[in-house]
Coordinates of C-alpha atoms and ligand atoms in Angstrom, one line a residue:
M17 CA 204.5 108.5 48.1
A18 CA 207.3 110.8 46.9
E19 CA 205.2 112.8 44.5
C20 CA 203.9 115.3 47.0
C21 CA 206.7 115.5 49.6
E22 CA 208.9 118.3 48.4
T23 CA 206.2 120.9 47.9
S24 CA 206.6 124.1 49.9
K25 CA 204.1 124.9 52.6
T26 CA 200.9 126.5 51.2
S27 CA 199.2 129.2 53.3
R28 CA 197.1 127.8 56.1
N29 CA 193.8 128.8 54.6
D30 CA 190.5 127.0 54.3
E31 CA 191.7 125.2 51.2
S32 CA 194.4 123.5 53.3
H33 CA 192.0 122.7 56.2
L34 CA 191.9 119.0 57.0
V35 CA 189.3 117.7 59.5
I36 CA 190.3 114.4 61.0
I37 CA 187.8 112.3 62.8
G38 CA 189.6 110.0 65.3
G39 CA 192.7 110.4 67.5
G40 CA 194.7 107.2 67.0
S41 CA 197.8 106.4 65.0
A42 CA 196.3 107.1 61.6
A43 CA 194.9 110.4 62.8
F44 CA 198.1 111.6 64.4
A45 CA 200.3 110.6 61.4
A46 CA 197.9 112.4 59.1
A47 CA 197.8 115.5 61.4
T48 CA 201.6 115.9 61.7
R49 CA 202.0 115.3 57.9
A50 CA 199.3 117.8 57.1
D51 CA 201.1 120.3 59.4
E52 CA 204.4 119.7 57.7
L53 CA 202.7 120.3 54.3
G54 CA 201.4 123.7 55.5
G55 CA 197.9 122.5 56.3
R56 CA 195.6 123.4 59.1
V57 CA 194.1 120.5 61.1
T58 CA 191.1 120.0 63.3
L59 CA 191.4 116.6 65.0
I60 CA 188.3 115.3 66.8
N61 CA 188.6 112.3 69.1
D62 CA 186.3 110.5 71.4
G63 CA 185.9 107.1 73.0
L64 CA 189.4 105.9 73.7
P65 CA 191.8 108.5 75.1
I66 CA 194.2 110.3 72.7
G67 CA 196.4 107.8 71.0
G68 CA 193.6 105.4 70.3
T69 CA 193.9 101.6 70.3
C70 CA 197.6 101.0 70.1
V71 CA 199.0 102.9 73.0
N72 CA 195.9 102.6 75.3
V73 CA 194.4 99.1 74.8
G74 CA 196.4 97.4 72.1
C75 CA 200.1 97.1 71.2
V76 CA 201.7 98.8 74.1
P77 CA 199.8 97.2 77.1
S78 CA 199.7 93.8 75.5
K79 CA 203.4 93.7 74.5
T80 CA 204.7 94.9 77.9
L81 CA 202.5 92.4 79.7
I82 CA 203.6 89.6 77.3
R83 CA 207.2 90.5 78.0
A84 CA 206.7 90.4 81.8
A85 CA 205.0 87.0 81.5
E86 CA 207.8 85.7 79.3
F87 CA 210.5 86.9 81.7
H88 CA 208.7 85.1 84.5
H89 CA 208.2 82.0 82.5
H90 CA 211.8 81.7 81.1
A91 CA 213.3 82.4 84.6
K92 CA 211.6 79.2 85.9
L93 CA 212.5 76.9 83.0
G94 CA 216.0 76.0 84.1
R95 CA 217.4 75.5 80.7
F96 CA 221.0 75.8 81.9
A97 CA 222.7 73.2 84.0
G98 CA 223.7 74.4 87.5
I99 CA 221.3 77.4 87.6
E100 CA 218.0 77.4 89.4
S101 CA 215.6 80.3 89.9
D102 CA 212.2 80.5 91.5
S103 CA 210.2 83.2 89.8
R104 CA 206.9 84.1 91.4
V105 CA 204.2 86.6 90.6
T106 CA 204.0 88.2 94.0
D107 CA 201.9 91.3 93.2
F108 CA 199.8 91.2 90.0
H109 CA 198.5 94.7 90.8
A110 CA 202.0 96.1 90.6
V111 CA 202.5 94.4 87.2
I112 CA 199.4 96.2 85.9
E113 CA 200.4 99.5 87.6
Q114 CA 203.8 99.4 85.8
K115 CA 202.0 98.8 82.5
R116 CA 199.7 101.7 83.3
Q117 CA 202.7 104.0 83.8
L118 CA 204.3 103.0 80.5
V119 CA 201.0 103.6 78.7
E120 CA 200.7 107.1 80.2
Q121 CA 204.3 107.9 79.4
L122 CA 204.0 106.8 75.8
R123 CA 200.6 108.5 75.3
Q124 CA 202.1 111.7 76.5
A125 CA 205.5 111.5 74.7
K126 CA 204.2 110.0 71.4
Y127 CA 200.9 111.8 71.0
V128 CA 200.0 114.6 73.3
D129 CA 203.5 116.3 73.3
V130 CA 203.9 115.8 69.6
V131 CA 201.1 118.2 68.7
A132 CA 201.1 120.4 71.8
E133 CA 203.4 123.0 70.2
E134 CA 201.7 123.0 66.9
P135 CA 199.3 126.1 66.6
S136 CA 198.0 124.7 63.3
I137 CA 196.6 121.6 64.9
R138 CA 193.4 122.0 66.9
I139 CA 192.3 119.1 69.0
I140 CA 188.7 118.7 70.0
Q141 CA 187.5 116.1 72.6
G142 CA 184.1 115.0 71.3
R143 CA 182.0 112.7 69.1
A144 CA 182.0 113.8 65.5
R145 CA 179.2 113.3 63.1
F146 CA 178.8 114.3 59.4
V147 CA 175.7 116.4 59.1
S148 CA 176.3 117.3 55.4
P149 CA 178.9 116.4 52.8
Q150 CA 181.1 119.3 53.9
T151 CA 180.1 119.7 57.6
V152 CA 180.9 117.8 60.7
A153 CA 179.1 118.5 64.0
V154 CA 180.9 118.1 67.4
N155 CA 179.8 119.4 70.8
G156 CA 177.2 121.6 69.2
E157 CA 179.8 123.2 66.9
E158 CA 179.6 122.8 63.1
I159 CA 182.9 122.6 61.3
T160 CA 182.9 123.1 57.5
A161 CA 185.8 122.0 55.3
S162 CA 186.4 120.5 51.9
R163 CA 188.7 117.7 53.0
F164 CA 188.0 115.1 55.7
L165 CA 189.8 112.0 57.0
I166 CA 187.9 109.2 58.7
A167 CA 190.3 107.5 61.1
T168 CA 187.9 106.2 63.7
G169 CA 189.5 102.8 64.0
A170 CA 187.9 99.6 65.2
A171 CA 186.6 98.0 68.4
P172 CA 186.3 94.4 69.6
F173 CA 183.7 92.4 67.7
V174 CA 181.5 90.6 70.2
P175 CA 179.5 87.8 68.6
P176 CA 175.8 87.6 69.5
I177 CA 176.0 84.5 71.7
P178 CA 173.0 83.9 73.9
G179 CA 173.8 84.9 77.6
L180 CA 177.2 86.5 76.9
E181 CA 176.1 90.0 77.7
D182 CA 174.5 89.0 81.0
A183 CA 177.4 86.8 82.0
G184 CA 179.9 89.6 81.4
Y185 CA 183.1 89.3 79.5
L186 CA 186.6 90.8 79.0
T187 CA 188.0 92.3 75.8
N188 CA 191.3 93.9 75.0
E189 CA 189.8 97.1 76.4
T190 CA 189.4 95.6 79.9
A191 CA 191.7 92.6 80.2
F192 CA 194.9 94.6 80.6
E193 CA 193.3 96.5 83.5
L194 CA 192.5 93.6 85.8
D195 CA 193.8 94.1 89.3
E196 CA 193.7 90.4 90.1
L197 CA 194.9 87.6 88.0
P198 CA 192.0 85.4 86.7
R199 CA 192.1 82.0 88.4
S200 CA 191.0 80.6 85.1
L201 CA 190.2 82.0 81.7
I202 CA 188.3 81.0 78.6
V203 CA 189.5 82.8 75.5
L204 CA 187.0 82.9 72.6
G205 CA 189.0 83.1 69.4
G206 CA 192.1 81.7 67.9
R207 CA 193.8 84.5 66.0
Y208 CA 196.6 86.8 67.1
I209 CA 194.9 88.8 69.9
A210 CA 193.4 85.7 71.4
L211 CA 196.6 83.7 71.3
E212 CA 198.8 86.5 72.7
C213 CA 196.4 87.1 75.6
A214 CA 195.9 83.3 76.2
Q215 CA 199.7 82.7 76.6
M216 CA 200.3 85.8 78.6
F217 CA 197.6 84.9 81.2
A218 CA 198.7 81.3 81.2
R219 CA 202.3 82.2 82.0
F220 CA 201.2 84.5 84.8
G221 CA 199.4 81.5 86.3
S222 CA 195.8 81.4 85.0
K223 CA 194.4 78.1 83.8
V224 CA 193.6 79.0 80.1
T225 CA 191.3 77.3 77.6
V226 CA 191.2 78.6 74.0
L227 CA 188.0 78.0 72.1
Q228 CA 188.4 78.4 68.4
R229 CA 185.7 78.1 65.8
S230 CA 187.9 77.0 62.9
D231 CA 189.7 73.7 62.8
R232 CA 193.0 75.4 63.5
I233 CA 194.3 78.4 65.3
L234 CA 195.6 81.1 63.0
P235 CA 193.5 79.5 60.3
T236 CA 195.0 81.6 57.5
E237 CA 198.4 80.1 58.1
T238 CA 199.6 76.6 56.9
P239 CA 199.1 73.6 59.1
D240 CA 202.8 72.9 59.7
L241 CA 203.0 76.2 61.4
T242 CA 199.7 76.1 63.3
D243 CA 200.2 72.5 64.5
A244 CA 203.6 73.4 65.8
L245 CA 202.4 76.5 67.5
T246 CA 199.5 74.5 69.1
S247 CA 201.9 72.1 70.6
Y248 CA 204.0 74.9 72.0
L249 CA 200.9 76.5 73.6
E250 CA 200.0 73.1 75.0
E251 CA 203.5 72.9 76.6
D252 CA 202.4 76.1 78.5
E253 CA 199.4 74.0 79.7
I254 CA 196.9 75.9 77.6
E255 CA 194.0 73.8 76.4
V256 CA 193.4 74.5 72.7
V257 CA 190.0 73.4 71.5
T258 CA 189.2 73.8 67.8
G259 CA 186.0 73.2 65.7
V260 CA 184.0 74.9 68.5
A261 CA 180.5 76.3 67.8
T262 CA 179.6 78.3 71.0
R263 CA 175.9 77.9 71.8
S264 CA 175.5 79.8 75.1
V265 CA 177.2 81.5 78.0
R266 CA 175.9 81.7 81.5
R267 CA 177.0 82.2 85.1
G268 CA 177.0 79.2 87.4
N269 CA 178.3 79.2 90.9
G270 CA 180.3 82.3 90.2
D271 CA 182.0 80.8 87.1
V272 CA 181.4 81.5 83.5
V273 CA 179.9 78.4 81.8
V274 CA 180.2 78.0 78.0
E275 CA 178.2 75.4 76.3
A276 CA 179.5 74.5 72.9
A277 CA 179.4 71.9 70.2
V278 CA 182.9 70.6 69.5
D279 CA 183.0 68.6 66.3
G280 CA 179.3 67.9 66.8
V281 CA 179.6 66.8 70.5
T282 CA 178.1 69.0 73.2
R283 CA 180.7 70.1 75.8
Q284 CA 180.8 72.5 78.7
F285 CA 183.7 74.7 79.7
R286 CA 184.0 76.6 83.0
A287 CA 186.3 79.4 84.1
S288 CA 186.3 82.4 86.4
H289 CA 186.6 84.8 83.4
I290 CA 186.0 84.8 79.7
L291 CA 187.9 87.0 77.2
V292 CA 186.3 87.7 73.8
A293 CA 188.8 88.1 71.0
T294 CA 186.8 87.1 68.0
G295 CA 187.7 89.9 65.6
R296 CA 187.3 93.7 65.2
R297 CA 184.4 95.8 64.0
P298 CA 184.8 99.2 62.4
N299 CA 183.8 102.4 64.4
T300 CA 181.3 103.8 62.0
A301 CA 178.1 103.9 64.0
G302 CA 176.7 107.4 64.5
L303 CA 179.3 108.9 62.2
G304 CA 176.6 110.1 59.8
L305 CA 178.2 108.3 56.8
E306 CA 174.7 108.1 55.2
E307 CA 174.8 111.9 54.9
I308 CA 177.8 111.8 52.7
D309 CA 177.1 108.6 50.8
A310 CA 180.3 106.9 51.8
Q311 CA 180.1 103.3 50.8
L312 CA 180.9 100.4 53.2
D313 CA 182.1 96.9 52.4
E314 CA 180.2 93.7 53.3
A315 CA 181.7 93.7 56.8
G316 CA 180.9 97.4 57.4
F317 CA 184.4 98.8 56.9
V318 CA 184.7 102.0 54.9
R319 CA 185.4 101.3 51.3
V320 CA 188.4 103.2 49.8
D321 CA 190.4 103.0 46.6
K322 CA 194.2 102.6 46.5
T323 CA 194.6 106.3 47.2
L324 CA 192.4 106.1 50.3
R325 CA 189.6 108.1 48.8
T326 CA 186.1 107.0 49.9
S327 CA 183.1 107.3 47.5
A328 CA 182.3 110.7 49.0
P329 CA 184.2 113.6 47.3
G330 CA 186.9 115.1 49.5
V331 CA 186.6 112.4 52.2
F332 CA 189.5 110.0 52.8
A333 CA 189.7 107.1 55.3
A334 CA 192.8 105.4 56.8
G335 CA 193.7 102.8 59.4
D336 CA 191.6 100.1 61.0
V337 CA 188.3 101.6 59.9
V338 CA 189.3 100.6 56.4
G339 CA 189.7 97.0 57.6
D340 CA 192.5 96.0 55.3
Q341 CA 195.8 95.7 57.0
M342 CA 195.0 96.3 60.7
F343 CA 198.4 97.2 62.2
V344 CA 199.6 100.4 63.8
Y345 CA 202.4 100.9 61.2
T346 CA 200.0 100.5 58.3
A347 CA 197.5 102.9 60.0
A348 CA 200.2 105.5 60.4
Y349 CA 201.4 104.9 56.8
E350 CA 197.9 105.3 55.5
G351 CA 197.4 108.5 57.6
V352 CA 200.4 110.1 56.0
L353 CA 199.4 109.0 52.5
A354 CA 195.8 110.2 53.0
A355 CA 197.0 113.6 54.3
Q356 CA 199.3 114.0 51.3
N357 CA 196.7 113.0 48.8
A358 CA 194.0 115.2 50.4
L359 CA 196.1 118.4 50.6
H360 CA 197.8 118.0 47.3
D361 CA 195.0 116.5 45.3
A362 CA 197.5 113.7 44.6
S363 CA 196.9 110.1 43.8
N364 CA 199.7 108.2 45.5
A365 CA 198.6 104.6 45.9
R366 CA 199.0 102.2 48.8
D367 CA 201.8 99.7 48.3
Y368 CA 201.8 96.6 50.6
T369 CA 204.5 94.7 48.7
A370 CA 206.7 93.1 51.4
L371 CA 204.5 93.9 54.4
P372 CA 205.8 92.3 57.5
W373 CA 203.5 91.0 60.3
V374 CA 204.1 89.4 63.7
V375 CA 202.2 87.4 66.3
F376 CA 203.8 88.0 69.6
T377 CA 203.4 84.5 71.0
D378 CA 206.5 82.7 72.2
P379 CA 207.8 81.3 69.9
Q380 CA 206.7 84.3 67.7
V381 CA 205.0 83.8 64.4
A382 CA 206.1 86.2 61.7
G383 CA 205.7 86.5 58.0
V384 CA 206.1 88.5 54.8
G385 CA 205.0 87.8 51.3
L386 CA 203.4 84.6 50.2
D387 CA 203.4 81.2 51.8
E388 CA 203.6 78.1 49.5
Q389 CA 199.8 77.7 49.3
Q390 CA 199.2 81.3 48.4
A391 CA 202.0 81.1 45.8
S392 CA 200.4 78.0 44.3
K393 CA 196.9 79.6 44.2
R394 CA 198.5 82.5 42.2
G395 CA 199.8 79.9 39.7
L396 CA 203.5 80.7 40.6
E397 CA 206.2 78.1 40.4
R398 CA 207.6 77.8 43.9
E399 CA 210.1 75.9 45.9
V400 CA 210.2 75.7 49.7
A401 CA 213.1 75.3 52.1
V402 CA 212.5 74.7 55.8
L403 CA 215.2 75.2 58.4
P404 CA 214.5 73.8 61.9
M405 CA 215.8 76.3 64.5
S406 CA 217.8 73.3 65.9
H407 CA 220.3 74.0 63.1
V408 CA 220.9 77.6 64.2
P409 CA 223.9 78.0 66.6
R410 CA 222.3 80.9 68.4
C411 CA 219.3 78.7 69.3
L412 CA 221.6 75.9 70.4
A413 CA 223.6 78.2 72.6
A414 CA 220.4 79.7 74.1
R415 CA 219.1 76.1 74.6
D416 CA 215.8 77.0 72.9
T417 CA 215.5 75.4 69.5
R418 CA 211.7 75.7 69.1
G419 CA 210.3 76.3 65.6
F420 CA 211.5 76.8 62.1
L421 CA 212.2 79.2 59.3
K422 CA 210.6 78.6 55.9
L423 CA 211.5 80.4 52.7
I424 CA 209.5 80.2 49.6
R425 CA 211.3 81.1 46.3
E426 CA 210.6 81.2 42.6
P427 CA 213.0 78.6 41.2
I428 CA 213.6 80.3 37.8
S429 CA 214.4 83.8 39.1
D430 CA 215.7 82.6 42.5
R431 CA 213.7 85.5 44.0
L432 CA 212.1 85.2 47.4
L433 CA 208.3 85.1 47.2
G434 CA 207.8 84.9 51.0
A435 CA 208.8 83.6 54.4
R436 CA 207.2 82.2 57.5
I437 CA 208.9 82.1 60.8
L438 CA 208.0 80.3 64.0
A439 CA 210.9 81.0 66.4
P440 CA 211.8 82.6 69.7
E441 CA 212.3 86.3 68.8
G442 CA 211.6 85.2 65.2
S443 CA 210.3 88.7 64.3
E444 CA 213.8 90.0 64.4
L445 CA 214.5 88.0 61.2
L446 CA 211.8 89.6 59.3
M447 CA 213.4 92.8 58.0
E448 CA 216.2 91.2 56.0
L449 CA 213.6 89.1 54.3
C450 CA 211.3 92.0 53.6
L451 CA 214.1 94.0 52.0
A452 CA 215.1 90.9 50.0
I453 CA 211.6 90.7 48.6
K454 CA 211.2 94.4 48.0
H455 CA 214.5 94.9 46.3
G456 CA 214.7 91.6 44.4
I457 CA 217.7 90.2 46.3
T458 CA 218.0 86.6 45.3
V459 CA 218.2 83.6 47.7
K460 CA 221.7 82.9 46.4
E461 CA 222.8 86.4 47.4
L462 CA 221.3 85.8 50.9
A463 CA 223.2 82.6 51.2
L464 CA 226.5 84.2 50.1
S465 CA 226.2 87.3 52.4
F466 CA 228.1 87.5 55.7
H467 CA 226.0 86.8 58.7
A468 CA 227.7 87.2 62.1
Y469 CA 228.3 84.1 64.1
L470 CA 226.3 83.4 66.5
T471 CA 223.4 85.6 65.7
L472 CA 219.8 84.7 65.1
G473 CA 220.2 86.3 61.7
E474 CA 222.3 83.3 60.6
A475 CA 219.0 81.4 60.3
V476 CA 218.3 83.4 57.1
K477 CA 221.6 82.4 55.5
L478 CA 221.2 78.8 56.6
A479 CA 217.6 78.6 55.3
A480 CA 218.8 80.1 52.0
I481 CA 221.5 77.4 51.8
T482 CA 218.9 74.7 52.6
F483 CA 217.6 75.1 49.0
G484 CA 220.7 73.4 47.7
K485 CA 222.4 71.6 50.6
D486 CA 221.8 69.6 53.7
V487 CA 222.7 72.2 56.4
S488 CA 223.2 69.5 59.0
K489 CA 226.4 68.6 57.1
L490 CA 227.9 72.1 57.0
S491 CA 230.9 73.1 59.0
C492 CA 231.0 76.1 61.4
C493 CA 229.6 79.4 60.0
A494 CA 227.7 77.7 57.2
T495 CA 230.6 77.3 54.8
Ligands
LIG625 C1 195.1 93.8 71.7 C2 195.7 94.4 70.5 C3 197.1 94.3 70.2 C4 197.6 94.9 69.1 N1 199.0 94.7 68.9 C5 199.5 95.3 67.8 C6 201.0 95.2 67.6 O1 201.7 94.6 68.4 N2 201.5 95.7 66.5 C7 200.7 96.4 65.6 O2 201.2 96.9 64.6 N3 199.4 96.5 65.8 C8 198.8 96.0 66.9 N4 197.4 96.1 67.1 C9 196.6 96.9 66.0 C10 196.7 98.4 66.2 O3 196.5 98.7 67.6 C11 195.7 99.1 65.3 O4 195.9 98.6 64.0 C12 195.9 100.6 65.3 O5 196.0 101.1 66.6 C13 194.8 101.3 64.5 O6 194.9 102.7 64.6 P1 193.8 103.6 64.0 O7 194.3 105.0 64.1 O8 193.2 103.1 62.7 O9 192.5 103.5 65.0 P2 192.5 103.7 66.6 O10 193.8 103.7 67.2 O11 191.5 102.8 67.1 O12 191.9 105.2 66.8 C14 190.6 105.6 66.5 C15 190.2 106.7 67.5 O13 189.0 107.3 67.0 C16 188.0 107.3 68.1 N5 186.7 107.5 67.5 C17 185.8 106.5 67.0 N6 184.7 107.1 66.6 C18 184.8 108.4 66.7 C19 183.9 109.5 66.5 N7 182.7 109.4 65.9 N8 184.4 110.7 66.8 C20 185.5 111.0 67.4 N9 186.4 109.9 67.7 C21 186.0 108.7 67.3 C22 188.3 106.1 68.8 O14 187.7 106.0 70.1 C23 189.8 106.1 68.8 O15 190.3 106.9 69.9 C24 196.8 95.6 68.2 C25 195.5 95.7 68.4 C26 194.9 95.2 69.6 C27 193.4 95.3 69.8

């Protein structure tokens, strides 16, 4: 990305005009970068409020509610002798109201205020549509430019299940706005949004059933991890049903009734509410992409090359609408990269080596690089070390030893190929491992580095040592 960053600001003329369609993380990152580079920006947003998915209906509301539910859950657990507490959810409306305030605060501070003082960034509220390769129409106005960025994001994908529309359902756009806690909840889906929501509602007190089509939750992860996570969710009294083919949904006596084939056997599931979390679909409808000949992939996401150029000259795309890595930090990264490439006619390529990701269940699931199956598929020699968290002093002291840390290394070079973590607050271990992969730090070097006693980070050192030694036989401080 460095190629274009030191250039001085060009004059803010038509040549440096970037029209951005969308108003989420990719769009804002692109707008502020374009402004820094001396560009002039028109940003057009509609649908979700300014800030898009993450701050309004995604990361922020989900993570603050997950944290509230965790706090309530752990308070009740009584892990420490001689201490009792009786946590109760006394006012669910107040929980939601506090979330609402945080969303508003962050939307203002991280989006609205960021561009408020920038005369070179014009924001239009309205639905944009390409009417020709160099013109976008919005609110009856036609805006002509030679550079465009499509950053329209994605929305919940709702499968065409007979009866679902009539029965009514929740998605991430409505579930965090409920004023009353659902008595019971069916969650359709078994990937990260589904599981985070399922556990959050279960911990607040809803009776939750997860219906997952594949034979495992998080089906792209290895069975050791998904089996263990399933058992932890079951400890929270969540019913996890896999191998589910949903046939129909209807209302019966006020409840939602789902009829499904589970491993070939017909079953019925009932709950007061149903949440659909079966994936995301790109926001491309009505965008006029046919006017500019922008190609889409099989799933309808906008096809881009490594420099985020679409097949239409001068038109870039970034963030969820590209459908590759659908995280807020990758959306922002792509927004910056696209703005630089657009305004400087540069060809800086996306680089997702050592990309960290997290599922905010408790214990959390986190990963970077390859797992052992992916390494094998690529024909790489690999060796695996698994450290149960019961060997980590921090976890023993916290009386929470759920999960494990798994490292995958290439034996010849001793370089880390990847890591998978299932642990309370496990995402906090990710960055050391990301940097090790990115900068070629060997497993031996990780094992020899100081890690403060008793930190969660010691897990990395202990897992690295596990390649050569039985850590259960080590003395204090893994020596
Ligand atoms: C429940 C949930 C939890 C999540 N949690 C995390 C997390 O913890 N960490 C993480 O990294 N990521 C998380 N994500 C993913 C993250 O929110 C997205 O990857 C990110 O917000 C995508 O940003 P974007 O700019 O590409 O799109 P968006 O933020 O969706 O912005 C697109 C904007 O464009 C608007 N728009 C669409 N069409 C038009 C049009 N024709 N004209 C004008 N405007 C239009 C949309 O309404 C929207 O406002 C989560 C997502 C969900 C759903």
